[in-house]
Coordinates of C-alpha atoms and ligand atoms in Angstrom, one line a residue:
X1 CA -74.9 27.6 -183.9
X2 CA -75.4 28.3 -187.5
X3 CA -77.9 26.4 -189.8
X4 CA -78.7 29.5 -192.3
X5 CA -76.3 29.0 -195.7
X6 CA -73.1 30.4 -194.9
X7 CA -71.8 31.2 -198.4
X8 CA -68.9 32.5 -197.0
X9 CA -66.9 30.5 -194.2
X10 CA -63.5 30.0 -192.6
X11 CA -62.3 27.8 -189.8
X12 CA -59.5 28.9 -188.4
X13 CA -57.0 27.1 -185.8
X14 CA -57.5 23.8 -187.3
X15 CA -55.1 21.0 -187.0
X16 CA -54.0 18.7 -190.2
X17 CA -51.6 16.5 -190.9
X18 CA -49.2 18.3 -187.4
X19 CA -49.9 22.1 -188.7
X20 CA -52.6 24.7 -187.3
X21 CA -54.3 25.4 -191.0
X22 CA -57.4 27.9 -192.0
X23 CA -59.6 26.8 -194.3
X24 CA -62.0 29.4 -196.4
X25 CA -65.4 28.5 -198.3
X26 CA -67.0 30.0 -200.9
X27 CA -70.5 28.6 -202.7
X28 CA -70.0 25.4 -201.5
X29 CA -66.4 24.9 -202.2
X30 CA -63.2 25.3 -199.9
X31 CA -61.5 28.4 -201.8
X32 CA -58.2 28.2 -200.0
X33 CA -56.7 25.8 -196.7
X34 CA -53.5 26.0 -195.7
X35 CA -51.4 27.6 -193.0
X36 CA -51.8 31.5 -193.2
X37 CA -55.2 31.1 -194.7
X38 CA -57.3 33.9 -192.3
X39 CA -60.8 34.7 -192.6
X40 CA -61.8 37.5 -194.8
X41 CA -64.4 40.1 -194.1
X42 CA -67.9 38.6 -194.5
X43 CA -66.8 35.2 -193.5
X44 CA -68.8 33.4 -190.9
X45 CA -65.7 32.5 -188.4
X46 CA -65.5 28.6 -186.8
X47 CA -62.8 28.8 -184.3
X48 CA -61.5 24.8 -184.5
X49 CA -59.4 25.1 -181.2
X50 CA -56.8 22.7 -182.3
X51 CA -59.5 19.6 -183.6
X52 CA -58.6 18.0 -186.8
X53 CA -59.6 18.7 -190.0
X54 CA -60.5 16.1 -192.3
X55 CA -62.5 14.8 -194.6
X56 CA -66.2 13.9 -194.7
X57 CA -67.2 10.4 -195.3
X58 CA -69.3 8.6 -197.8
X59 CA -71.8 5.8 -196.9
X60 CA -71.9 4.1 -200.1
X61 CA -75.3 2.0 -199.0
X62 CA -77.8 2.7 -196.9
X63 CA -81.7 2.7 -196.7
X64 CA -81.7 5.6 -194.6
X65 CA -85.6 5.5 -193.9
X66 CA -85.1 2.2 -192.1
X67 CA -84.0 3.8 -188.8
X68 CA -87.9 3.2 -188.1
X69 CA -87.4 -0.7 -188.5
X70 CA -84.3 -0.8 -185.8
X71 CA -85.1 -3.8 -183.2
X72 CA -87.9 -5.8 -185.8
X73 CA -86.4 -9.4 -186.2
X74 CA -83.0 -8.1 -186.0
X75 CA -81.5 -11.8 -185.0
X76 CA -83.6 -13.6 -188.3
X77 CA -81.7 -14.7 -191.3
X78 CA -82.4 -12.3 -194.4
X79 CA -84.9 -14.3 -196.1
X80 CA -87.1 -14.1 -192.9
X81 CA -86.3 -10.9 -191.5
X82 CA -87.8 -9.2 -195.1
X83 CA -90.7 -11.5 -195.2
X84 CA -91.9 -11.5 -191.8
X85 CA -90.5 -8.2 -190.4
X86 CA -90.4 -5.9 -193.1
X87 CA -92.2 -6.1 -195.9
X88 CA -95.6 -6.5 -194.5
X89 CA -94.8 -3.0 -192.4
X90 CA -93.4 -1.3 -195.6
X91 CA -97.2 -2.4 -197.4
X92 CA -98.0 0.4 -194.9
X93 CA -95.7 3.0 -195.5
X94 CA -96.5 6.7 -196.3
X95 CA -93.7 9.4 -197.7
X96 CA -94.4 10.7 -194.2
X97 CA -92.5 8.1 -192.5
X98 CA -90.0 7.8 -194.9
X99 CA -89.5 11.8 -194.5
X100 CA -89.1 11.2 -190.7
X101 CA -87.5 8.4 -190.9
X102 CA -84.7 9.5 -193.3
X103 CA -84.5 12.7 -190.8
X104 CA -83.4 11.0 -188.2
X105 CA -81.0 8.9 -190.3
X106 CA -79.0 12.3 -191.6
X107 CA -79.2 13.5 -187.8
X108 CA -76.8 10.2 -187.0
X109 CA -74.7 10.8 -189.8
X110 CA -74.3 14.3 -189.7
X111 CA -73.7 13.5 -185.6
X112 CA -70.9 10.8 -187.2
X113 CA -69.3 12.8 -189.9
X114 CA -71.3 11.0 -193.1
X115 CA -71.8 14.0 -195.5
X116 CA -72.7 11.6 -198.6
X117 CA -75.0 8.6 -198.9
X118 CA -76.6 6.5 -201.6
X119 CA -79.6 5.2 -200.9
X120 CA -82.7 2.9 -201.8
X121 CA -86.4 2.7 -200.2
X122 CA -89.8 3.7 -201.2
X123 CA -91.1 7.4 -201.9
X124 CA -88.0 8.4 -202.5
X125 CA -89.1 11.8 -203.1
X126 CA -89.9 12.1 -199.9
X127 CA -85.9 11.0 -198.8
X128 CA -84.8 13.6 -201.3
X129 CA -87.2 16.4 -199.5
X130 CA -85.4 15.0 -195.8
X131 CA -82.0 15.1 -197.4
X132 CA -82.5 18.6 -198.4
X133 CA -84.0 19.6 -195.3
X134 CA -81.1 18.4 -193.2
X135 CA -78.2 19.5 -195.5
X136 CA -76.6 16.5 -196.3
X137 CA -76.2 15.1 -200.1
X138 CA -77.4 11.8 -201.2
X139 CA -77.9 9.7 -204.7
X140 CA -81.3 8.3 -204.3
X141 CA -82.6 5.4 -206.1
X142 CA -85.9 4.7 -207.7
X143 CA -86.7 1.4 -206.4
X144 CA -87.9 -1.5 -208.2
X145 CA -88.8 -4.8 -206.6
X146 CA -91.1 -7.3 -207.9
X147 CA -91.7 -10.1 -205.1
X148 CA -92.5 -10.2 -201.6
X149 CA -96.2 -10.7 -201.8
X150 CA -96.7 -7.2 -200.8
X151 CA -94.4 -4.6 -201.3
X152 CA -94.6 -3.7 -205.2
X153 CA -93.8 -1.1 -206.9
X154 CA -93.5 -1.6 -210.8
X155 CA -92.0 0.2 -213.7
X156 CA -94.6 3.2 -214.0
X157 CA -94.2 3.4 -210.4
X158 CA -90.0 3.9 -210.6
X159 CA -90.6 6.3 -213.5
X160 CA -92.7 8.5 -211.6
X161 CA -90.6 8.4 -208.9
X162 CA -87.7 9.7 -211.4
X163 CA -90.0 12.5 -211.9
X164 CA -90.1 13.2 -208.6
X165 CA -86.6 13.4 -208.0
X166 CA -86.1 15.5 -211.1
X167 CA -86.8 18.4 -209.4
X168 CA -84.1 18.2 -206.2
X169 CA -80.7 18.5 -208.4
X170 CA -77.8 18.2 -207.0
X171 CA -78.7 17.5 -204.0
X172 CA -80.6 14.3 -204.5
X173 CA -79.2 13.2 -207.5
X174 CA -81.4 10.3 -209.2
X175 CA -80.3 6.6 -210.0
X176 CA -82.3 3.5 -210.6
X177 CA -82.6 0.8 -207.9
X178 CA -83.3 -2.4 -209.1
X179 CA -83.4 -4.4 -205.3
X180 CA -81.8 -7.5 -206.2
X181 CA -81.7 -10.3 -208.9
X182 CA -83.9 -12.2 -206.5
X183 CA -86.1 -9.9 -206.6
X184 CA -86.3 -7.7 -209.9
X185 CA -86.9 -10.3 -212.9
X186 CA -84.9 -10.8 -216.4
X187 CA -87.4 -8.6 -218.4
X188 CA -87.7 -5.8 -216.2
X189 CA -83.3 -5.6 -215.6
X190 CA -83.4 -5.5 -219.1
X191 CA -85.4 -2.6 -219.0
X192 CA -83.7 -0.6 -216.2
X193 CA -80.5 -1.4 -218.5
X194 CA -82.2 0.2 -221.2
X195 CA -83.2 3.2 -219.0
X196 CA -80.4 3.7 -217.4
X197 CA -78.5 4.4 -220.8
X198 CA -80.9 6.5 -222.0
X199 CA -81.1 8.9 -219.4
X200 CA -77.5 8.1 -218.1
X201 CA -78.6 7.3 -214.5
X202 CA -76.6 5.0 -212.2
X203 CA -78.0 1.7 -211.2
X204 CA -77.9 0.8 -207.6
X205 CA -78.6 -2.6 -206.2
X206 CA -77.8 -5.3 -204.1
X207 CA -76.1 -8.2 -205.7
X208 CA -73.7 -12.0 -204.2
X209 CA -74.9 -10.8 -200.5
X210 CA -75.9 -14.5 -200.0
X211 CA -74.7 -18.0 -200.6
X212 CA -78.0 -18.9 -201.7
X213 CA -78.3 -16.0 -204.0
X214 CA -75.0 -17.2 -206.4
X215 CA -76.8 -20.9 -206.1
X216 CA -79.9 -19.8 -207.2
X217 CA -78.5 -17.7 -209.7
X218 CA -76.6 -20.3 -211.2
X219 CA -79.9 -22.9 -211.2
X220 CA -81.9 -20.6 -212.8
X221 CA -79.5 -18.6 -215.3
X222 CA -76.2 -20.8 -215.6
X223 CA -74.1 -18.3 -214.5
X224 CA -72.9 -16.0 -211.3
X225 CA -74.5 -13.0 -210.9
X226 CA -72.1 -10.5 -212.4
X227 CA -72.1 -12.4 -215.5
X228 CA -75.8 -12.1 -215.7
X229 CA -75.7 -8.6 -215.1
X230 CA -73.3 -8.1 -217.4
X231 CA -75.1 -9.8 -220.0
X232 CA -77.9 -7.7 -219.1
X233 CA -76.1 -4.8 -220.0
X234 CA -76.0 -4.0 -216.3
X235 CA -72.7 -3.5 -215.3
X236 CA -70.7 -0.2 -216.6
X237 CA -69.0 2.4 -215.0
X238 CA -72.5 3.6 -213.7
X239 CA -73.4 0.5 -211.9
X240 CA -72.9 0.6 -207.9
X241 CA -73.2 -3.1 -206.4
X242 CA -73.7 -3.8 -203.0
X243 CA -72.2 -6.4 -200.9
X244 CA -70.4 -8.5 -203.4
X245 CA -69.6 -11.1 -200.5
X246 CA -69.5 -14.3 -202.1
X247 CA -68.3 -12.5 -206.0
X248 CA -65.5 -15.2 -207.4
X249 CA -62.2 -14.1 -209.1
X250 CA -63.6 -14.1 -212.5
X251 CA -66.3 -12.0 -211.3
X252 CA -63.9 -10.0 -210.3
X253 CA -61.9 -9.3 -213.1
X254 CA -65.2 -9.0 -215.1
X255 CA -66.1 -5.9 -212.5
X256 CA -63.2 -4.5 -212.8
X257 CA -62.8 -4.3 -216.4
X258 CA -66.5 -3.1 -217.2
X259 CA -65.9 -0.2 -214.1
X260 CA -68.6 -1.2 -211.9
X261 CA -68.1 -0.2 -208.4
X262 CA -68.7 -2.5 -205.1
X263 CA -69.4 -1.1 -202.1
X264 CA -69.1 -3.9 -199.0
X265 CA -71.2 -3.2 -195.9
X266 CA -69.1 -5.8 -192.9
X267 CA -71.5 -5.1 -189.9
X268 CA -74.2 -6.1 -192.1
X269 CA -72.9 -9.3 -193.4
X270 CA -71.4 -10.1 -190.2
X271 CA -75.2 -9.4 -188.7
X272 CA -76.9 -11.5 -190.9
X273 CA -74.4 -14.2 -190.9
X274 CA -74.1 -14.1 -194.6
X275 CA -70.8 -16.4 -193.9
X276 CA -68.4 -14.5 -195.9
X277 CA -66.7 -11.3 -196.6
X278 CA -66.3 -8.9 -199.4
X279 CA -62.9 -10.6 -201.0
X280 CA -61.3 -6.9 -201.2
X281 CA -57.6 -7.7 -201.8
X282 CA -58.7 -9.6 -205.0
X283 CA -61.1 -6.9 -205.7
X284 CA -58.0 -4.4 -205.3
X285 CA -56.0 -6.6 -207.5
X286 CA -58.0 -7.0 -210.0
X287 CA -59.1 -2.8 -210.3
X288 CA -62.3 -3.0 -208.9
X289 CA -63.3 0.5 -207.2
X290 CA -64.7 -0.2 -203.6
X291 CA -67.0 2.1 -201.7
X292 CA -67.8 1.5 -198.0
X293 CA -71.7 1.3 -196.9
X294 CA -73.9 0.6 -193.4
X295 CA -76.6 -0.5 -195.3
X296 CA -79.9 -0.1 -193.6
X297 CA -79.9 0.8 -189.9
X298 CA -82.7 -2.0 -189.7
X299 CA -79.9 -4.6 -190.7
X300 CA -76.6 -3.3 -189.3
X301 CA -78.0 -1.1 -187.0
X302 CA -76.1 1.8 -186.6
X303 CA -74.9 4.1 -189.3
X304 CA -71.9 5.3 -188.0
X305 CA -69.4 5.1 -190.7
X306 CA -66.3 5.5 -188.0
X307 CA -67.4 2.3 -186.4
X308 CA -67.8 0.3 -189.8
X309 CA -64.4 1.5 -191.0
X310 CA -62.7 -0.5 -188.4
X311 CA -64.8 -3.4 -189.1
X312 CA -64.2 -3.1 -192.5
X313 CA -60.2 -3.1 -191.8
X314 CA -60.3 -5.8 -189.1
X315 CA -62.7 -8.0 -191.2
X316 CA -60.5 -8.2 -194.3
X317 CA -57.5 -8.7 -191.7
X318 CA -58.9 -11.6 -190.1
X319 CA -59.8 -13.4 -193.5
X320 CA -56.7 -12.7 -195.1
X321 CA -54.7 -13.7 -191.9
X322 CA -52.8 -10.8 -192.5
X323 CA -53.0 -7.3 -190.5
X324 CA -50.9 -5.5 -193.2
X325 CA -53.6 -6.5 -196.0
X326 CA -55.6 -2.8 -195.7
X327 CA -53.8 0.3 -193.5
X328 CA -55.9 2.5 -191.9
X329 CA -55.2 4.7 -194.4
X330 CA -56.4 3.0 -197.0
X331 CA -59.4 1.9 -195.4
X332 CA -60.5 5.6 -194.1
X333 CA -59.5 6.7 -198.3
X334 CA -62.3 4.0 -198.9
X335 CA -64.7 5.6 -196.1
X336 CA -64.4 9.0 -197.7
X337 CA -65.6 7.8 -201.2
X338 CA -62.3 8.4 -202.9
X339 CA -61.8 4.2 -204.1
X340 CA -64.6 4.9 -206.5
X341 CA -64.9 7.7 -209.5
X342 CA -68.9 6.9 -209.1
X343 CA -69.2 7.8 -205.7
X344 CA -66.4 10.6 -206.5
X345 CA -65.4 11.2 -202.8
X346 CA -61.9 12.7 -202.1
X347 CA -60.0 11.8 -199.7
X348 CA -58.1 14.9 -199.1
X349 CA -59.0 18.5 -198.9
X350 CA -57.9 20.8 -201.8
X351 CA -59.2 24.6 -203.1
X352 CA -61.8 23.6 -205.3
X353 CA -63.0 20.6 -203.9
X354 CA -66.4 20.3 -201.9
X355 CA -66.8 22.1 -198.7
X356 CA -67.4 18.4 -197.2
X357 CA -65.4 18.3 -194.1
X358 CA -65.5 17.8 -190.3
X359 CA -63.5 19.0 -186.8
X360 CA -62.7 16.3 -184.9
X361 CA -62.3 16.5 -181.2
X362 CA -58.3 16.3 -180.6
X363 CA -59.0 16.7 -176.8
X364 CA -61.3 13.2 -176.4
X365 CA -58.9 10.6 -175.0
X366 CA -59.2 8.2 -178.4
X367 CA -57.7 10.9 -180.2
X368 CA -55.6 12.7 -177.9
X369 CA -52.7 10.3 -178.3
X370 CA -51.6 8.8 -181.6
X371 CA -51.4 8.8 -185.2
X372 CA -55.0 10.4 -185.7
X373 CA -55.5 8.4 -188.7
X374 CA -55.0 5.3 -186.5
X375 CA -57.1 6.3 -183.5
X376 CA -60.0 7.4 -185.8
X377 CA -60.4 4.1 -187.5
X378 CA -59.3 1.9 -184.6
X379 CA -59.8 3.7 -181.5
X380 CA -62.7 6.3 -181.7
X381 CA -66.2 6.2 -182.8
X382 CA -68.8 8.7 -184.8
X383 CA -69.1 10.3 -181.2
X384 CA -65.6 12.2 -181.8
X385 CA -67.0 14.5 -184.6
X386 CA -67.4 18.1 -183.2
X387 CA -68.7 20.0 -186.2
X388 CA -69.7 18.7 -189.4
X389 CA -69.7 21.0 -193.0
X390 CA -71.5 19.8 -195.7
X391 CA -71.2 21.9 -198.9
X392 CA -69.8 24.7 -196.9
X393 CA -72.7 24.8 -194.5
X394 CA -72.7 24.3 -190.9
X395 CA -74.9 21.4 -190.2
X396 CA -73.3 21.0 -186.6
X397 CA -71.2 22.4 -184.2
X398 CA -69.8 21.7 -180.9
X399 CA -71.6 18.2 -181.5
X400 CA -75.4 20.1 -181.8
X401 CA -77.7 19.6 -184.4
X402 CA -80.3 21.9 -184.9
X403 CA -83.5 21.0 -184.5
X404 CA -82.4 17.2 -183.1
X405 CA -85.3 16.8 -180.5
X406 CA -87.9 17.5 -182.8
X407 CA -86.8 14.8 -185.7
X408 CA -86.4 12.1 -182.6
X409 CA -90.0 12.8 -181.7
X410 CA -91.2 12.7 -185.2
X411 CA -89.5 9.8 -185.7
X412 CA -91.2 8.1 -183.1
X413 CA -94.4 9.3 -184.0
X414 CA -94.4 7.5 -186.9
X415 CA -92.9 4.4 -185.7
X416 CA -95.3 4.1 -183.4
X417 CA -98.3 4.0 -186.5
X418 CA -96.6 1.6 -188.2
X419 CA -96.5 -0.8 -184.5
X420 CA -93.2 -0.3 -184.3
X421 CA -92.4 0.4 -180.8
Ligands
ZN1 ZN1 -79.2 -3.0 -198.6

């Protein structure tokens, strides 16, 4: 088992695409793959043993922290599961639970092949220290909310927090998370706008996860909510919006021309009972780039990207009455991060690229048979990742992460402060 920073690696034996390939690493980056690639002197050596080679994936929305809030209110509409389950707990968070619980968020998705995440919760610093300390990569958002009675954080507040995450690099890469047009108001969008271009951050936030959020939006501003983003000088080529369930076909067109990408998060919608789905063959039409995202593991609960993938396929089946409407393919490109330049995934792996990748197990019975492509998104679940690379380091092996136990108990520890177990 090797957590140390290989700067040299090679796999060897791997299978991809029906050939047994080698793939090398150097400083993060795969410096050759192909059949006859061999290890080189130096290299640490992972013997793949036949498992396949692909890919990392990309969870395009998450707030990872939130591990700690799985099993509060998790059969209450949205409305009441922030009010009465969340946000009074969150009042009482400290960057030590937001460490932990972030922790034990990248040991699922390391365990279920997410290299990549984007995410949005309070102390973010403290995320960004968890990221780094696990391996894993993540875009993490300064957040900005300015309702719920109790959980606050205001401008200074999201500026310091930039500060904070200043010094991680490129492993934590800043953005600005404005929650929600419900909850951020017109003066203070204005501002992140403003912000944003200056300092050429993304923006993150949630926008048309509710039918009640377009009505509102409508009463109060006399337009849909891309529109009044858009007139905000919110939505560029920067700007990552989440959900996009109930987004018309104007809305649509307006995303796709301004750049702005969507990233559509089924078991989240379909566990709220939002009503809807993500309308991705008119997003596709209309050039909108699409990212796929768990979002919070206290509203989905799980943040195994393998899982949503097929839910993401089936859902868009089922509403379009039409099981040709997304391939598996297509729907495992999206997984990886490679529908959207922001979230700049790839969905293949090529010298030069990011040393993002994982072995999966060839011998477990919902990949033995098959098209692997097919069995991964229909048939199999996180649990068939073996080893998982994340900018050319080990982060696990033979389905072991190091160090595991001790972020589970941690985890706990903290939940249990906060009353949550
Ligand atoms: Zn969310």
């Amino acid at each position: 088992m090797t957590r140390e920073v290989e700067s040299r690696l090679a796999i060897t034996g791997a299978s991809r695409d029906g050939l047994t390939v080698g793939l090398r690493c150097e400083s993060g980056r795969i410096a050759e793959i192909g059949e006859g690639v061999v290890p080189q002197a130096g290299d640490v050596v992972v013997e793949a043993g036949g498992a396949h080679l692909v890919p990392a994936l990309l969870n395009g929305h998450t707030h990872a922290a939130m591990t700690l809030f799985r099993g509060q209110g998790g059969d209450l509409p949205l409305m009441r599961w922030l009010r009465e389950r969340i946000w009074p707990v969150e009042a009482r968070l400290e960057p030590d639970d937001v460490y932990w619980g972030t922790r034990l968020a990248c040991v699922e998705m390391i365990r279920t092949g997410t290299a990549r995440f984007w995410d949005m919760y309070w102390h973010p610093q403290a995320t960004a220290q968890a990221v780094r300390d696990a391996g894993l990569r993540a875009t993490i958002g300064a957040p900005l909310i300015e309702t719920g009675g109790v959980a606050v954080s205001l401008r200074d507040a999201a500026l310091e927090s930039l500060d904070a995450l200043a010094r991680f690099g490129d492993e934590a890469a800043p953005a600005l998370a404005p929650h929600a047009i419900y909850t951020v108001g017109e003066e203070s969008l204005r501002w992140v706008a403003e912000l944003a271009g200056e300092r050429d951050l993304p923006v993150h936030i949630h926008l048309s996860e509710t039918r009640q959020e377009v009505e509102d939006c409508l009463r109060e501003h006399g337009k849909r909510p891309a529109a009044y983003l858009d007139d905000l000088g919110l939505l560029g080529e920067r700007t990552l919006l989440a959900h996009g369930v109930w987004l018309d076909d104007e809305e649509l067109e307006l995303i796709g021309e301004r750049g702005a990408t969507v990233v559509t998060n089924p078991a989240a919608n379909m566990k709220l009972a939002v009503g809807g789905a993500f309308p991705y063959p008119a997003a596709r039409s209309a050039g909108v780039s699409v990212g796929l995202g768990t979002d919070g593991p206290g509203s989905n609960d799980s943040l195994d990207l393998v899982s949503e993938v097929k839910l993401f396929a089936l859902i868009q089946k089922h509403r379009a009455e039409d099981p040709a409407i997304v391939t598996a393919a297509e729907a495992l490109e999206i997984a990886c991060g490679a529908g959207s330049p922001l979230l700049g995934g790839a969905a293949t792996l090529e010298a030069g690229g990011p040393a993002d990748f994982l072995l999966l197990r060839a011998d477990m019975p919902e990949m033995s048979v098959g098209d692997h492509t097919s069995d991964l998104v229909y048939a199999a679940s996180g649990s068939v990742v073996d080893t998982t690379v994340v900018g050319g380091r080990v982060l696990m092996r033979d389905g072991i992460v190091e160090g595991a136990d001790e972020v589970v108990a941690q985890a706990r520890e903290r939940a249990t402060r906060l009353g949550l177990t």
